[in-house]
Coordinates of C-alpha atoms in Angstrom, one line a residue:
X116 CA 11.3 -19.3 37.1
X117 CA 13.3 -19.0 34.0
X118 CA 11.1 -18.1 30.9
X119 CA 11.3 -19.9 27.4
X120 CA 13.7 -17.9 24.8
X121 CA 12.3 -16.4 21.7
X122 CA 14.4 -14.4 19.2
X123 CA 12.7 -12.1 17.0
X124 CA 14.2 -11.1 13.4
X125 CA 12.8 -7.9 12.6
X126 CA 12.5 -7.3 8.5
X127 CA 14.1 -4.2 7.5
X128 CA 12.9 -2.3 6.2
X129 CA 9.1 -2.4 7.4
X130 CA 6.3 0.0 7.8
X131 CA 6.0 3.3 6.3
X132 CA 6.6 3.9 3.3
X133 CA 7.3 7.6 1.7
X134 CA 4.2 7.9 0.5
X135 CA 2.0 6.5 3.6
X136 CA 4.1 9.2 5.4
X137 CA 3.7 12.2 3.2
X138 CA -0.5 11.3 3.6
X139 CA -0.5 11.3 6.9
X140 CA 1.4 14.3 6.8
X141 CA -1.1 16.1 5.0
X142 CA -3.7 15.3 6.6
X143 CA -1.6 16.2 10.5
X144 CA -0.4 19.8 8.6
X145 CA -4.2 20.4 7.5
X146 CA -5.6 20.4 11.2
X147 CA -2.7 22.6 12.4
X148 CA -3.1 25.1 9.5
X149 CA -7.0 25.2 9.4
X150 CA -7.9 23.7 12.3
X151 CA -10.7 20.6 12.7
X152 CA -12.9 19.1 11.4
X153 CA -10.5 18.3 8.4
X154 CA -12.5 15.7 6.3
X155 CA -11.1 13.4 4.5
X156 CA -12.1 11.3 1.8
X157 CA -12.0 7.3 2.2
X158 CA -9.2 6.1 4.8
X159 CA -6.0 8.1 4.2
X160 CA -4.2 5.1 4.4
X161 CA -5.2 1.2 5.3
X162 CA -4.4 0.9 8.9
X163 CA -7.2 1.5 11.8
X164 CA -4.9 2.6 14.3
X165 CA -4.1 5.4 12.0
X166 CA -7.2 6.6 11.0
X167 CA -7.7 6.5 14.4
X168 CA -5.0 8.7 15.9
X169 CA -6.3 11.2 13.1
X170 CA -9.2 11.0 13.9
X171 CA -8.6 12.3 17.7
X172 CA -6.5 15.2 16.4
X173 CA -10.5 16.2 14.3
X174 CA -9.9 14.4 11.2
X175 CA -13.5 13.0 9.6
X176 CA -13.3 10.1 7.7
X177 CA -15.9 9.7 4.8
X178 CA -17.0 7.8 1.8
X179 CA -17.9 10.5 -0.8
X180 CA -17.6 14.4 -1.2
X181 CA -21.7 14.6 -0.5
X182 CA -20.9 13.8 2.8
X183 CA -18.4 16.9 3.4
X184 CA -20.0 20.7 4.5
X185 CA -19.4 22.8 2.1
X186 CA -16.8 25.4 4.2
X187 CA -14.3 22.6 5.4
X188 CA -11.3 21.2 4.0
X189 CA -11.6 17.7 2.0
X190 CA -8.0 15.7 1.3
X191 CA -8.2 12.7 -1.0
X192 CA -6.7 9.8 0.5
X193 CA -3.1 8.0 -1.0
X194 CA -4.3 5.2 -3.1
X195 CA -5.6 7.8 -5.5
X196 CA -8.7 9.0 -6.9
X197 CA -10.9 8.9 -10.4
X198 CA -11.1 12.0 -12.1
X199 CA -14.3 12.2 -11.5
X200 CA -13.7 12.8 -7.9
X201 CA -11.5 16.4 -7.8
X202 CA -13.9 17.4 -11.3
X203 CA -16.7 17.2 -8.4
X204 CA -15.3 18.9 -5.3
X205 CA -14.3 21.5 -7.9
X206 CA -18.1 22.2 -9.5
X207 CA -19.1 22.8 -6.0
X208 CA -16.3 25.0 -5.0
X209 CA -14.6 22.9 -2.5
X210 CA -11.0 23.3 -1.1
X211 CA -9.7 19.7 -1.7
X212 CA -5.8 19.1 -1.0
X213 CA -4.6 15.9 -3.1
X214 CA -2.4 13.3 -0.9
X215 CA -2.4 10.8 -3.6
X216 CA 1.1 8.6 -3.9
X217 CA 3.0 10.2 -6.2
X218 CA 3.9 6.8 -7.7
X219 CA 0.7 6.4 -7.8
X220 CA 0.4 9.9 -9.9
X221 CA 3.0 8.3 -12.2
X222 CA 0.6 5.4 -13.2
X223 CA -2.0 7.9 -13.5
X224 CA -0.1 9.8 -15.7
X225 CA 1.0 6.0 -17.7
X226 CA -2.4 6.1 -18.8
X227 CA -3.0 9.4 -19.9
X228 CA 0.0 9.0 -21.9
X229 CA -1.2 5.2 -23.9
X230 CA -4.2 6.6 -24.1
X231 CA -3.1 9.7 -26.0
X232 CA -0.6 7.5 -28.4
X233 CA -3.5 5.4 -29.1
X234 CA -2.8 2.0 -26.8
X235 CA -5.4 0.1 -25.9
X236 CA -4.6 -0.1 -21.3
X237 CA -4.6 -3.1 -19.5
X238 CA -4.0 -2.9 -16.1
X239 CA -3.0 -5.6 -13.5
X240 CA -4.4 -5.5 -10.4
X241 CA -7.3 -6.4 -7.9
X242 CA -10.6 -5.3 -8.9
X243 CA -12.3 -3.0 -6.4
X244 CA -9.1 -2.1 -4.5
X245 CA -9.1 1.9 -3.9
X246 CA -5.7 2.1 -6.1
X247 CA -7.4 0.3 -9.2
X248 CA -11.2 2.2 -8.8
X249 CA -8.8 5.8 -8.9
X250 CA -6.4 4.2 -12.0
X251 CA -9.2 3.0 -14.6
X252 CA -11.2 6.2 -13.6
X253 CA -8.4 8.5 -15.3
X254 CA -9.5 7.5 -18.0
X255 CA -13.5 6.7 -19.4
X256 CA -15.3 3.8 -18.7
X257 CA -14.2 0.4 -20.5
X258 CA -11.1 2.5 -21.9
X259 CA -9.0 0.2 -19.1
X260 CA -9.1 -3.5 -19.3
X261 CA -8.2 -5.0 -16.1
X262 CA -6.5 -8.7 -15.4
X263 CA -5.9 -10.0 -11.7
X264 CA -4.8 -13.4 -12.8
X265 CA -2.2 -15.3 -15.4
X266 CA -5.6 -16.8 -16.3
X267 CA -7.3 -13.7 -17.0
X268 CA -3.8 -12.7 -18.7
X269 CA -4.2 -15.9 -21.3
X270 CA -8.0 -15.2 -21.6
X271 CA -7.7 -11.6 -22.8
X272 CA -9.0 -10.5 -26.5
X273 CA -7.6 -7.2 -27.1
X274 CA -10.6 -4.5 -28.7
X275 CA -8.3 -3.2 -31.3
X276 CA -7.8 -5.0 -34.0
X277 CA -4.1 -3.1 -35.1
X278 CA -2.8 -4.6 -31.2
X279 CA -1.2 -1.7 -30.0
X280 CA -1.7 -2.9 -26.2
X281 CA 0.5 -1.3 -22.9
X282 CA 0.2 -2.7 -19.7
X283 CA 0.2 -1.0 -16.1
X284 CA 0.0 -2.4 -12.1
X285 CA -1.1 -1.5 -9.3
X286 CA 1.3 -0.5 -7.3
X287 CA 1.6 -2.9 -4.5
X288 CA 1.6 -6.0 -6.1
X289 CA 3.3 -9.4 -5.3
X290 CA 6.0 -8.8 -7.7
X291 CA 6.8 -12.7 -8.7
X292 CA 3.0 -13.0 -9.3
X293 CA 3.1 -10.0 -11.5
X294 CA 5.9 -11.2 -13.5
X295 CA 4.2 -14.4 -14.3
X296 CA 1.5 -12.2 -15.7
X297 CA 3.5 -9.8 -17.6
X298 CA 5.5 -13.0 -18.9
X299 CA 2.2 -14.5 -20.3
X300 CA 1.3 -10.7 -21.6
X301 CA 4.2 -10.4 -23.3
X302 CA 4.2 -13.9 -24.9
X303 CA 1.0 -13.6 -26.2
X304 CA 2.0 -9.8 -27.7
X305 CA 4.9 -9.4 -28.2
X306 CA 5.0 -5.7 -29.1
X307 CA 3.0 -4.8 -25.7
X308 CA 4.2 -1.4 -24.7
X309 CA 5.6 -1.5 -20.5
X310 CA 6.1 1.0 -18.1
X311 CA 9.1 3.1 -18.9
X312 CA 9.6 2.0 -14.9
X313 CA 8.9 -0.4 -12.9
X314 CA 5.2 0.3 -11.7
X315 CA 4.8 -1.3 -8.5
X316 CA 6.4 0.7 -6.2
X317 CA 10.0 0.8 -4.6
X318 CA 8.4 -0.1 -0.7
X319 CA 6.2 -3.0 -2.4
X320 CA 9.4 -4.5 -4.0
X321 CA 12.0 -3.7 -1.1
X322 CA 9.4 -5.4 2.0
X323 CA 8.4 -8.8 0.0
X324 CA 12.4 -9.0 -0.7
X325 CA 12.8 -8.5 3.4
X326 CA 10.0 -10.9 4.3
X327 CA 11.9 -13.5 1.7
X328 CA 15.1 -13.0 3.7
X329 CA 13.2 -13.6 7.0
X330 CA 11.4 -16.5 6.0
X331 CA 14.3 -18.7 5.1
X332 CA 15.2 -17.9 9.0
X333 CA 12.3 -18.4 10.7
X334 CA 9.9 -20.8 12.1
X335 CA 7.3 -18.2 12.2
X336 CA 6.4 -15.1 10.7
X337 CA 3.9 -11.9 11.6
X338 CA 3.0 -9.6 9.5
X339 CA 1.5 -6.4 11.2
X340 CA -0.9 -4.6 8.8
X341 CA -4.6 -4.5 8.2
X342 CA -6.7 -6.9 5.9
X343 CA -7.8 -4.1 3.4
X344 CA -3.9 -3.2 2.9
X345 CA -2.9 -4.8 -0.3
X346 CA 0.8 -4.7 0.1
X347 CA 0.4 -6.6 3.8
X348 CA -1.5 -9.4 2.7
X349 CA 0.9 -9.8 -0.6
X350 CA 3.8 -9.5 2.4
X351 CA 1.9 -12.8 3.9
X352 CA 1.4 -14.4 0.8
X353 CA 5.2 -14.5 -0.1
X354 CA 5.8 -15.8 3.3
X355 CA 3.9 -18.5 2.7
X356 CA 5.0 -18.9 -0.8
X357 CA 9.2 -19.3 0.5
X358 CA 7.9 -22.2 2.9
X359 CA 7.4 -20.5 6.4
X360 CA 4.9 -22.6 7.8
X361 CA 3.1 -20.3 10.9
X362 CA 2.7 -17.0 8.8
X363 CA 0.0 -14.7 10.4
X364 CA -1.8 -10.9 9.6
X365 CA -2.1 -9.4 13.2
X366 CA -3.6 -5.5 13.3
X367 CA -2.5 -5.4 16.7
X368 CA -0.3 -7.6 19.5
X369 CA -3.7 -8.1 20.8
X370 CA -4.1 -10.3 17.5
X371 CA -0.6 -12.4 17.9
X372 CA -1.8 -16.1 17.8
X373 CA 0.0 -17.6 20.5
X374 CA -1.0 -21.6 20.5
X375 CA -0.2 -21.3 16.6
X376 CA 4.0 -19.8 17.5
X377 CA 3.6 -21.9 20.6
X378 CA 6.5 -24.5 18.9
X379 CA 8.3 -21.7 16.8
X380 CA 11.5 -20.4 18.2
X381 CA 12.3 -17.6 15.9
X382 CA 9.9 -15.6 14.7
X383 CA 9.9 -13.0 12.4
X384 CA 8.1 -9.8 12.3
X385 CA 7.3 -7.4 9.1
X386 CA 5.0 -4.8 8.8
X387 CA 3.2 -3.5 5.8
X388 CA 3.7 0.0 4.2
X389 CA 0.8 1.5 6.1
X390 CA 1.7 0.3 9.5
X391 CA 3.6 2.4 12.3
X392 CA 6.6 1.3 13.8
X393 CA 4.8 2.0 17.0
X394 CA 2.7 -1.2 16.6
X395 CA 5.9 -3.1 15.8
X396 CA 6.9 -2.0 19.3
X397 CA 3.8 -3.4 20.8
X398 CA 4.5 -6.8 19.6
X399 CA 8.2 -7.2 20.4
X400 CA 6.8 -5.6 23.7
X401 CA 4.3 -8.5 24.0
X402 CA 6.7 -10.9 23.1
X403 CA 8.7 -9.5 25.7
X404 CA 6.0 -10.1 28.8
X405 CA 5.9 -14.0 27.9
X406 CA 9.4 -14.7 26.7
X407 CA 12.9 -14.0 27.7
X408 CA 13.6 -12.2 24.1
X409 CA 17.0 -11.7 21.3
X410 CA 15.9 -9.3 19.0
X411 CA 17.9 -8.5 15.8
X412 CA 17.5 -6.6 12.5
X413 CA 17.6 -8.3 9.1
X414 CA 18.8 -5.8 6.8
X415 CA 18.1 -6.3 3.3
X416 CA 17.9 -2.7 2.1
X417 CA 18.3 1.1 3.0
X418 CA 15.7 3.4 2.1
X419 CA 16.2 7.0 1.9
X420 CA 13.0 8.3 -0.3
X421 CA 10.8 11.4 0.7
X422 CA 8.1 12.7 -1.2
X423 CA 7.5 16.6 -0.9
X424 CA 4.2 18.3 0.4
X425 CA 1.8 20.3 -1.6
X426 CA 2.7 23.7 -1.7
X427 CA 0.1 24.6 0.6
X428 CA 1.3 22.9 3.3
X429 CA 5.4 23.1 3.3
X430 CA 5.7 25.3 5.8
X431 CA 3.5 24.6 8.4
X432 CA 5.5 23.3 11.7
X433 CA 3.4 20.7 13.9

């Protein structure tokens, strides 16, 4: 019986970003160079089937240092982490190993710097997200204002009365929703102090541009990352923003809603930062089974970043 045709566009680039790779890393050197359990502290990065895979090579996954032995390694996961967090594992004399983003670090450091010229921070992102929780705890409490909206962007009374104000974001943001924030920001103060570069990160930016170039092609698009990933659900928001009308999150081909794609010919397929290119595989795979399948790359950028390892781990060979 000859099968229906599908062609898949696949978004280039997907997946991993540097610094989801240099976590994971981390946290795979760790176990080879001390050995399990290696504990570490919230989900390294937000995709199951990572956390997962770690965790059958003896990583622990936990919500606070008090839940760590004493003797054992702790790493702090990529979306960073308040001060408060290494100023703790340090008072009880705990070997903690740092995996957080180093454009991440950069914000952190942002902050540090307005604070000490004497800005008064606002920072746009999405309250309770691991990212924001680790950025306003660099510095104390109420010291970092935080908007999520244009709204909140129009409603904000600045504390100081001399308006020195800067602005930072989170890192994986949708960057045209950002911009309409910083627009109004900048509108309403005009002196408002910006990051020296961009904030949200390089991976953010170059997948929402890819998922824009596949959307204009496509009568459907997946995105394959989890639903407490920030930069996948932005990735399916811009989808759905350019016009594509079946746009779906699926953790896992096991997710892939069939009867919605049932009428969609081409169908395109992203995945988030945090997502392996493995579980790209088990989708086109899936497709595969049902459909007789074209597959091609759209190609809207080259990456070539890589972030280096703590000392403590550069040599250590897998």
């Amino acid at each position: 019986m000859t099968r229906e045709k599908r062609t898949l566009l696949l978004a280039a680039p997907r997946g991993f970003c540097a610094g989801v790779d240099r976590a994971i890393q981390i946290v795979e050197k760790a176990l080879v160079k001390y050995g399990a359990p290696v504990y570490v502290r919230h989900e390294i990065v937000h995709n199951r089937y990572v956390v997962e895979n770690l965790e059958k090579k003896g990583a622990v996954f936990v919500d606070e240092l008090s839940d760590v032995p004493a003797d054992v390694p702790v790493i702090f996961s990529a979306h960073g982490v308040a001060k408060s967090v290494p100023a703790e594992a340090e008072a009880k004399k705990m070997f903690f190993i740092d995996a957080t983003c180093p454009l991440v670090s950069k914000v952190h450091r942002e902050a540090e710097r307005h604070k000490k010229d004497g800005q008064e921070i606002i920072l746009i992102g999405h309250k309770g997200h691991p990212e924001v929780i680790g950025t306003m705890g660099q510095l104390a409490a109420g010291e970092i204002s935080l908007v999520e909206t244009v709204a909140d962007a129009e409603n904000f009374e600045p504390k100081n009365i001399d308006g020195k104000l800067a602005y930072l974001t989170q890192t994986t943001l949708s960057v045209d929703e950002t911009r309409d924030i910083v627009a109004t920001l900048s509108r309403r103060f005009p002196s408002i102090a910006a990051p020296k570069k961009e904030d949200i990160c390089y991976a953010t930016t170059n997948r929402q541009a890819a998922v824009k170039e596949l959307a204009s092609q496509c009568d459907g698009i997946l995105v394959i990352g989890a639903p407490n990933s920030s930069n996948s659900m932005r990735l399916v928001e811009v989808a759905k923003k350019i016009g594509c009308q079946h746009v779906s999150l699926v953790q896992r081909a096991t997710d892939i809603p069939w009867d919605n794609l049932q009428g969609c010919q081409t169908i395109g397929i992203t995945a988030g930062a945090s997502a392996p290119e493995t579980l790209v595989e088990e989708v086109t795979d899936a497709f595969a089974k049902r459909y007789d399948v074209t597959i091609k790359e759209v190609v809207k950028t080259e990456e070539h970043v890589t972030f280096k390892l703590p000392r403590e781990l550069e040599n250590v060979s897998e």
